[in-house]
Short mmCIF file of C-alpha atoms in Angstrom, two decimals:
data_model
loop_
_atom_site.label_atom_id
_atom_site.label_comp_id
_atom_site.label_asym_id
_atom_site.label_seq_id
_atom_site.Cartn_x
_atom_site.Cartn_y
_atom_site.Cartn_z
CA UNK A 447 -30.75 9.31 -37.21
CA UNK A 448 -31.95 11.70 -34.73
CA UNK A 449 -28.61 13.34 -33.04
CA UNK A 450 -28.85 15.88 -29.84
CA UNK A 451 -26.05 17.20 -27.96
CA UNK A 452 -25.90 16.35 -24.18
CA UNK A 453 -23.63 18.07 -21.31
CA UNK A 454 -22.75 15.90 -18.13
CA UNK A 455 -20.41 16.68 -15.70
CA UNK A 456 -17.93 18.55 -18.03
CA UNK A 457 -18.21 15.92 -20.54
CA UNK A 458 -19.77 16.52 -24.07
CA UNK A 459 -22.12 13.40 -25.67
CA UNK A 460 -24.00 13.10 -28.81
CA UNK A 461 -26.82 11.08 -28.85
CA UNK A 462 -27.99 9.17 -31.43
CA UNK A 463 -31.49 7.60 -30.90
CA UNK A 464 -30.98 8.02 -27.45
CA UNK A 465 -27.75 5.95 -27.38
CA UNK A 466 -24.08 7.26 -26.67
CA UNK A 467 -21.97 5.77 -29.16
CA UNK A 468 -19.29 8.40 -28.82
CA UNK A 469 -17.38 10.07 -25.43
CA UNK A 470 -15.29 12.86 -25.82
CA UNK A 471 -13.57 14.87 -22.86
CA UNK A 472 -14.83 18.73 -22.80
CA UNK A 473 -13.32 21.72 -24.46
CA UNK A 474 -12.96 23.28 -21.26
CA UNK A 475 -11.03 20.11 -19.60
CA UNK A 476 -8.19 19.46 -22.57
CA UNK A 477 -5.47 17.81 -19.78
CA UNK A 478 -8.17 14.81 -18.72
CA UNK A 479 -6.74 12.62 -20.98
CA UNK A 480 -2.92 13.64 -20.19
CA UNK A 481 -3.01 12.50 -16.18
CA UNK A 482 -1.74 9.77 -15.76
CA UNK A 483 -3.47 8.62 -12.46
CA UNK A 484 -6.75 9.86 -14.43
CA UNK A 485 -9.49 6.91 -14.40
CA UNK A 486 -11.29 8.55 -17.40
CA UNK A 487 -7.54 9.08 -19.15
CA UNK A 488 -7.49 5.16 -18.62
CA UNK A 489 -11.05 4.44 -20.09
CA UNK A 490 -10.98 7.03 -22.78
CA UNK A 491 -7.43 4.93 -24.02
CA UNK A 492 -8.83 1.86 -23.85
CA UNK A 493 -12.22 2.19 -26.27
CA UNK A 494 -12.58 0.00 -28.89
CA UNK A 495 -13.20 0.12 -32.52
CA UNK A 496 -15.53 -1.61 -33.78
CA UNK A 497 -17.32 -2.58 -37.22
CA UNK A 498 -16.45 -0.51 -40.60
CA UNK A 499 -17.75 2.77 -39.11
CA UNK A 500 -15.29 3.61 -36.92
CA UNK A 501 -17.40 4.06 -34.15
CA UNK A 502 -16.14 3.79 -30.48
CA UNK A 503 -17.90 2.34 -27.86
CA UNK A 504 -18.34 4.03 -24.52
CA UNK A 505 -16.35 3.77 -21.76
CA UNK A 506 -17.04 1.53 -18.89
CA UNK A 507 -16.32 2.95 -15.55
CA UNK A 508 -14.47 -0.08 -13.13
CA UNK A 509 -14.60 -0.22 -9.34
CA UNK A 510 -10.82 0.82 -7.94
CA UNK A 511 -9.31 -2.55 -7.54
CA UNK A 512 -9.05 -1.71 -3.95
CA UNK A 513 -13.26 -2.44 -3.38
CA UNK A 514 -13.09 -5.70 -5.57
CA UNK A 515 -13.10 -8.47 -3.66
CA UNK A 516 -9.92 -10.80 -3.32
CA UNK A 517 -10.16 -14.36 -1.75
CA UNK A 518 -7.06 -15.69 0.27
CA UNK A 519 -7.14 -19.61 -0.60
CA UNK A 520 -7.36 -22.10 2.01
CA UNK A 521 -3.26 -22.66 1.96
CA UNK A 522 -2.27 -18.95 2.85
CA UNK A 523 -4.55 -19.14 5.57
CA UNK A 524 -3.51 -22.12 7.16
CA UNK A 525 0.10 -21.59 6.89
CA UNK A 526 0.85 -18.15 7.57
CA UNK A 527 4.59 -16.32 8.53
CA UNK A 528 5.45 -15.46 11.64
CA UNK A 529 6.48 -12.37 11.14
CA UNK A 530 5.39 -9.71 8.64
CA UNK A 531 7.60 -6.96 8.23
CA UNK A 532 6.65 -3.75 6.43
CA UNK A 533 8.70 -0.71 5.29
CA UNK A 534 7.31 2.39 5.84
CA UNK A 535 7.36 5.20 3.15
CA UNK A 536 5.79 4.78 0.10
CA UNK A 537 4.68 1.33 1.30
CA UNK A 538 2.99 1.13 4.28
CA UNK A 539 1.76 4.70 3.63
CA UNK A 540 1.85 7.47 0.69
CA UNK A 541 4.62 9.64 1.90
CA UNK A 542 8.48 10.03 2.27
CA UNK A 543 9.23 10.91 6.16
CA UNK A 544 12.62 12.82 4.68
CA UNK A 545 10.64 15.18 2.72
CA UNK A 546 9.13 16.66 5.85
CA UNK A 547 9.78 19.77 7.70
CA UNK A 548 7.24 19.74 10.17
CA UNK A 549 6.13 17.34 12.58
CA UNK A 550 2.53 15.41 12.37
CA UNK A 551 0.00 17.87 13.77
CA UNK A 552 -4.07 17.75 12.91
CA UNK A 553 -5.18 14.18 12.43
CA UNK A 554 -8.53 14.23 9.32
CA UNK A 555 -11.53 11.49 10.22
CA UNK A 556 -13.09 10.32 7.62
CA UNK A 557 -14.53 6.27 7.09
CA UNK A 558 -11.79 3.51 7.93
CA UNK A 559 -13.90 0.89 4.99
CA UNK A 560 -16.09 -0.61 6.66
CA UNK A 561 -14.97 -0.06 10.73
CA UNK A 562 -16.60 3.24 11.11
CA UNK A 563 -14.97 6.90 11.43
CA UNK A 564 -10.98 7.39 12.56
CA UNK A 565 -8.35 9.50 11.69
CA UNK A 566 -7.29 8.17 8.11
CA UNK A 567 -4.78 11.10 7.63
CA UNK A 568 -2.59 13.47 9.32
CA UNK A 569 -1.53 16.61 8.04
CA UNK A 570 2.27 17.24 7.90
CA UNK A 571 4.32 19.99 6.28
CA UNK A 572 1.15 21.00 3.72
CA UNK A 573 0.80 17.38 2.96
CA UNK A 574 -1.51 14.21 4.28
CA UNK A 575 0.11 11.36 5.32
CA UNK A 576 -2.50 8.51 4.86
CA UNK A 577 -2.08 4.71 5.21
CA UNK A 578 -2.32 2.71 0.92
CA UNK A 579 -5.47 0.74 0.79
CA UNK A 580 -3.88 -2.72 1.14
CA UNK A 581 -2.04 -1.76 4.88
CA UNK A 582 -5.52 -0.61 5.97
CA UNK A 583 -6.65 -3.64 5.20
CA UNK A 584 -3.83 -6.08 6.37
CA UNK A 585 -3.59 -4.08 9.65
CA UNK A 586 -7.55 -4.67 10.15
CA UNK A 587 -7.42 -8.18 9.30
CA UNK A 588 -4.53 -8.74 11.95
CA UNK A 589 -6.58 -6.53 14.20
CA UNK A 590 -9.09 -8.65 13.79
CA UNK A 591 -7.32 -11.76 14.91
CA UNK A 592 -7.36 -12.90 11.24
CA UNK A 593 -4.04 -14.55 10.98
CA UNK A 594 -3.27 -16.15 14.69
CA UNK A 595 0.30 -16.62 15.93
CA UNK A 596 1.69 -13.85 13.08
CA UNK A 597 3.28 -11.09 14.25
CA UNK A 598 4.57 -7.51 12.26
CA UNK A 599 7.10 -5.07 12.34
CA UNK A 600 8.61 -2.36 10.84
CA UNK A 601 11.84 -2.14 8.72
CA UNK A 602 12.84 1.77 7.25
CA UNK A 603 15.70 3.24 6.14
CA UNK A 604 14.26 6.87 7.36
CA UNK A 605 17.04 9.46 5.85
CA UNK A 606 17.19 11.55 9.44
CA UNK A 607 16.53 11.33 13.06
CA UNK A 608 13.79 14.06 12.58
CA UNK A 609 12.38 11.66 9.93
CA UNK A 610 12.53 8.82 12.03
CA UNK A 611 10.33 10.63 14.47
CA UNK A 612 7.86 12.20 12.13
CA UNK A 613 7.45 8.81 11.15
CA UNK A 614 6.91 7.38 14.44
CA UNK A 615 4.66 10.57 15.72
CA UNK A 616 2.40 9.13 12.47
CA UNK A 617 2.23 5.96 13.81
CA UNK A 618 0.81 6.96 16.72
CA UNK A 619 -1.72 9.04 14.83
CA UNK A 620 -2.92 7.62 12.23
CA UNK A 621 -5.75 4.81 13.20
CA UNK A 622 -6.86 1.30 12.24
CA UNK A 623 -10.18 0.93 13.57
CA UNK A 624 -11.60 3.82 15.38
CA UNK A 625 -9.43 4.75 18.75
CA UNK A 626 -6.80 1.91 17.68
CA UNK A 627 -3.44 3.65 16.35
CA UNK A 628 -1.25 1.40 13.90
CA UNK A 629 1.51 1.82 16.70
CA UNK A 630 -1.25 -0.23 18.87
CA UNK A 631 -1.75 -2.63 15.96
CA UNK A 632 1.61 -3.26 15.86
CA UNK A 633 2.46 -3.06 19.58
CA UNK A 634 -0.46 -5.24 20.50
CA UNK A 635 2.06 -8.77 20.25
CA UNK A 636 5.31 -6.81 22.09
CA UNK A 637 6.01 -6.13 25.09
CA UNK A 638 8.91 -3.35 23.79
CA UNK A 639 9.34 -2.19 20.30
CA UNK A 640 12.69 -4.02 19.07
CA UNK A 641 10.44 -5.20 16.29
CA UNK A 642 10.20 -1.10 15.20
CA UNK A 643 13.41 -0.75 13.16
CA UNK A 644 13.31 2.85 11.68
CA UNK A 645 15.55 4.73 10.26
CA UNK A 646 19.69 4.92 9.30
CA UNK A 647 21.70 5.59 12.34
CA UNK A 648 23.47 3.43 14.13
CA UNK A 649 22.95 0.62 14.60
CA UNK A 650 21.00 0.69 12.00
CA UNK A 651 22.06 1.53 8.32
CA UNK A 652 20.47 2.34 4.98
CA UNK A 653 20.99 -1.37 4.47
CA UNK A 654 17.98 -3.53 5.68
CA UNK A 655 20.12 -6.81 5.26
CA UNK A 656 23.27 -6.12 7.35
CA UNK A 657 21.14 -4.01 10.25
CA UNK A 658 17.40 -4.29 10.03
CA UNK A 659 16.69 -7.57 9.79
CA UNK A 660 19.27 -9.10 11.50
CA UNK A 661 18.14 -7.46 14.75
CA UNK A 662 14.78 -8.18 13.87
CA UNK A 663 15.80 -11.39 14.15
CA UNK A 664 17.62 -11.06 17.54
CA UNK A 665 14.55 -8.94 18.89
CA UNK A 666 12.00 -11.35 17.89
CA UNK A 667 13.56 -14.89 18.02
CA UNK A 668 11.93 -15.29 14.64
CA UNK A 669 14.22 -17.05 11.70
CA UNK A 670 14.16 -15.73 8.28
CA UNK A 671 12.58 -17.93 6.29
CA UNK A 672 9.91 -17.90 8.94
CA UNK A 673 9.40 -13.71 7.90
CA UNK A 674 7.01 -12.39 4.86
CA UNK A 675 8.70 -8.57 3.85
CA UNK A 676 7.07 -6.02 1.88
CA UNK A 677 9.04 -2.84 0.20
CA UNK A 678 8.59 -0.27 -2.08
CA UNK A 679 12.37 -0.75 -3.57
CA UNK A 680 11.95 2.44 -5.85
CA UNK A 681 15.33 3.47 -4.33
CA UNK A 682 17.02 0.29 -4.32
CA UNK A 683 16.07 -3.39 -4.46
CA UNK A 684 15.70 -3.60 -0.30
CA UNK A 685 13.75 -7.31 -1.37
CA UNK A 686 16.43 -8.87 -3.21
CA UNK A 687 19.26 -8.05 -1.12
CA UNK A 688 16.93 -9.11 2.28
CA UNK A 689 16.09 -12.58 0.43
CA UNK A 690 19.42 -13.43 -0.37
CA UNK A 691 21.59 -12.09 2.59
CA UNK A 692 19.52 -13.18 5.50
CA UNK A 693 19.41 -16.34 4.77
CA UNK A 694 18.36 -19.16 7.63
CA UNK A 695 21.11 -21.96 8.32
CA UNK A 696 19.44 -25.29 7.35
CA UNK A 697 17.23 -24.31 5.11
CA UNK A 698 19.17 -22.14 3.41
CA UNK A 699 16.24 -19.96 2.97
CA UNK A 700 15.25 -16.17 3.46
CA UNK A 701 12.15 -14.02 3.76
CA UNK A 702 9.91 -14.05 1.06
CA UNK A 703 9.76 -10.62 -0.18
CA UNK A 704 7.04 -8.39 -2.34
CA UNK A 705 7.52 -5.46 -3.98
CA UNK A 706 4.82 -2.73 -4.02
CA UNK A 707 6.67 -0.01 -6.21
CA UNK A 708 2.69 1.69 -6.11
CA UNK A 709 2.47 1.18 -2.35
CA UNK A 710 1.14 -2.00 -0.48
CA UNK A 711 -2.44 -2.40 -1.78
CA UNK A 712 -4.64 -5.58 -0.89
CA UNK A 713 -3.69 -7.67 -3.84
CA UNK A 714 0.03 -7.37 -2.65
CA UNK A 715 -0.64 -8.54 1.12
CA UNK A 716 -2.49 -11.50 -0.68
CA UNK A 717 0.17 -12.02 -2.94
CA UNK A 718 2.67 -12.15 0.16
CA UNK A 719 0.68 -14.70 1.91
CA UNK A 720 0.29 -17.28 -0.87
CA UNK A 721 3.58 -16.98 -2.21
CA UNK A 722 4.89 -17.83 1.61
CA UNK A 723 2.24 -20.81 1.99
CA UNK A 724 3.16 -22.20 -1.23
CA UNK A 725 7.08 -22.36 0.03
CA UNK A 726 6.48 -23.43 3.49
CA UNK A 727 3.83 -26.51 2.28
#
């Protein structure tokens, strides 16, 4: 068969009869296939064999899961927590507040999905502090008036006081929908913050069940098993010990927890709200 060499974007393909039956990464980019966050590292693995020849069939490039869509069923949304409570680092956003030296300064606009232009970053310390896909979206929906009578809060451990107020100075910062800040978002039910718990020092403590949560509970008047918590836990398991320490008399219950070791994305907050519908029915 007729074969022709093609060049595409740094990729080499050979042709054959006008087809692409083999991909192979470019001389000139050898570490492609040795990122691990690399979508075309991901692709390339996963090609299939196929027949006697040995041939391998071209990739096929997915949508990030972030832009596929994922239905809530009819039970999360008509039985939803009354509070939701989000940690902050690594979780609610792609950076650890401890690591910084610098406070937030120049906020970068760019598209908020589908609400128009905001700031979805803020520069800090030579990083960019930006919210995961899944808060974006949770904080929109709520925005929105998406889940009525729910509120949210904030539980972190933040190492320092200077972390604890980078943290906060992002919160301000960084926007929802176009002129909305998350502190708004999360503000908008409150008339003070006791439902922002951030950081370590006293009264607070690097443990979220003895400190956090307990005066979440005082703050709010919310029980536990009435709460829907979502952590990171890649420096400690801040979900197990929540669920089984703060537990509510009667029912003998606790929050129900998720962990997002990758940060919250959408299928997590999803994930949170039917597991907690499916208890409470």
């Amino acid at each position: 068969p007729a074969c022709k060499p093609l060049h595409h974007n740094g990729v080499s393909r050979t042709t054959i009869n006008g087809r692409l039956p083999v991909v192979a990464p470019h001389a000139t980019h050898p570490k492609r296939l040795h990122r691990p966050n690399s979508t075309f590292a991901v692709e390339f693995t996963r090609r299939k064999t196929f027949g006697n020849t040995g041939s391998l069939l071209p990739p096929v490039r997915q949508q990030p899961s972030c832009f596929k869509p994922i239905e809530m069923s009819a039970t999360a949304t008509s039985c939803l927590p009354e509070l939701a409570v989000f940690d902050l680092d690594a979780c609610l956003w792609d950076q650890e507040m401890y690591e910084m030296s610098e406070m937030p300064t120049d906020p970068i606009q760019g598209e908020l999905v589908t609400a128009g232009v905001g700031v979805v970053g803020v520069k800090c310390s030579g990083r960019v502090i930006r919210l995961h896909a899944g808060a974006l979206y949770a904080l929109q929906e709520y925005h929105a008036g998406k889940y009525p009578g729910m509120r949210i809060a904030a539980a972190s451990s933040a190492d320092t006081p200077f972390a604890v107020k980078v943290g906060r100075k992002a919160l301000t910062i960084l926007e929802v929908v176009p002129g909305v800040s998350v502190w708004d978002v999360f503000m908008a039910a409150e008339k003070e913050d006791g439902n922002m718990q951030i950081g370590r020092t006293p009264p607070l403590s690097s443990d979220k069940s003895t400190t956090h949560f307990p005066i979440l509970r005082s703050n709010t008047g919310i029980e536990y098993d009435k709460m829907l918590f979502f952590d990171d836990c890649n420096w400690g398991d801040h979900c197990g010990k929540v669920e089984m320490r703060c537990r509510t008399e009667g029912s003998g219950q606790g929050p129900v927890t998720v962990r997002t070791p990758s940060g919250l994305q959408k299928a997590d907050w999803l994930k949170g709200l039917e597991l907690y519908a499916k208890r409470a029915q």
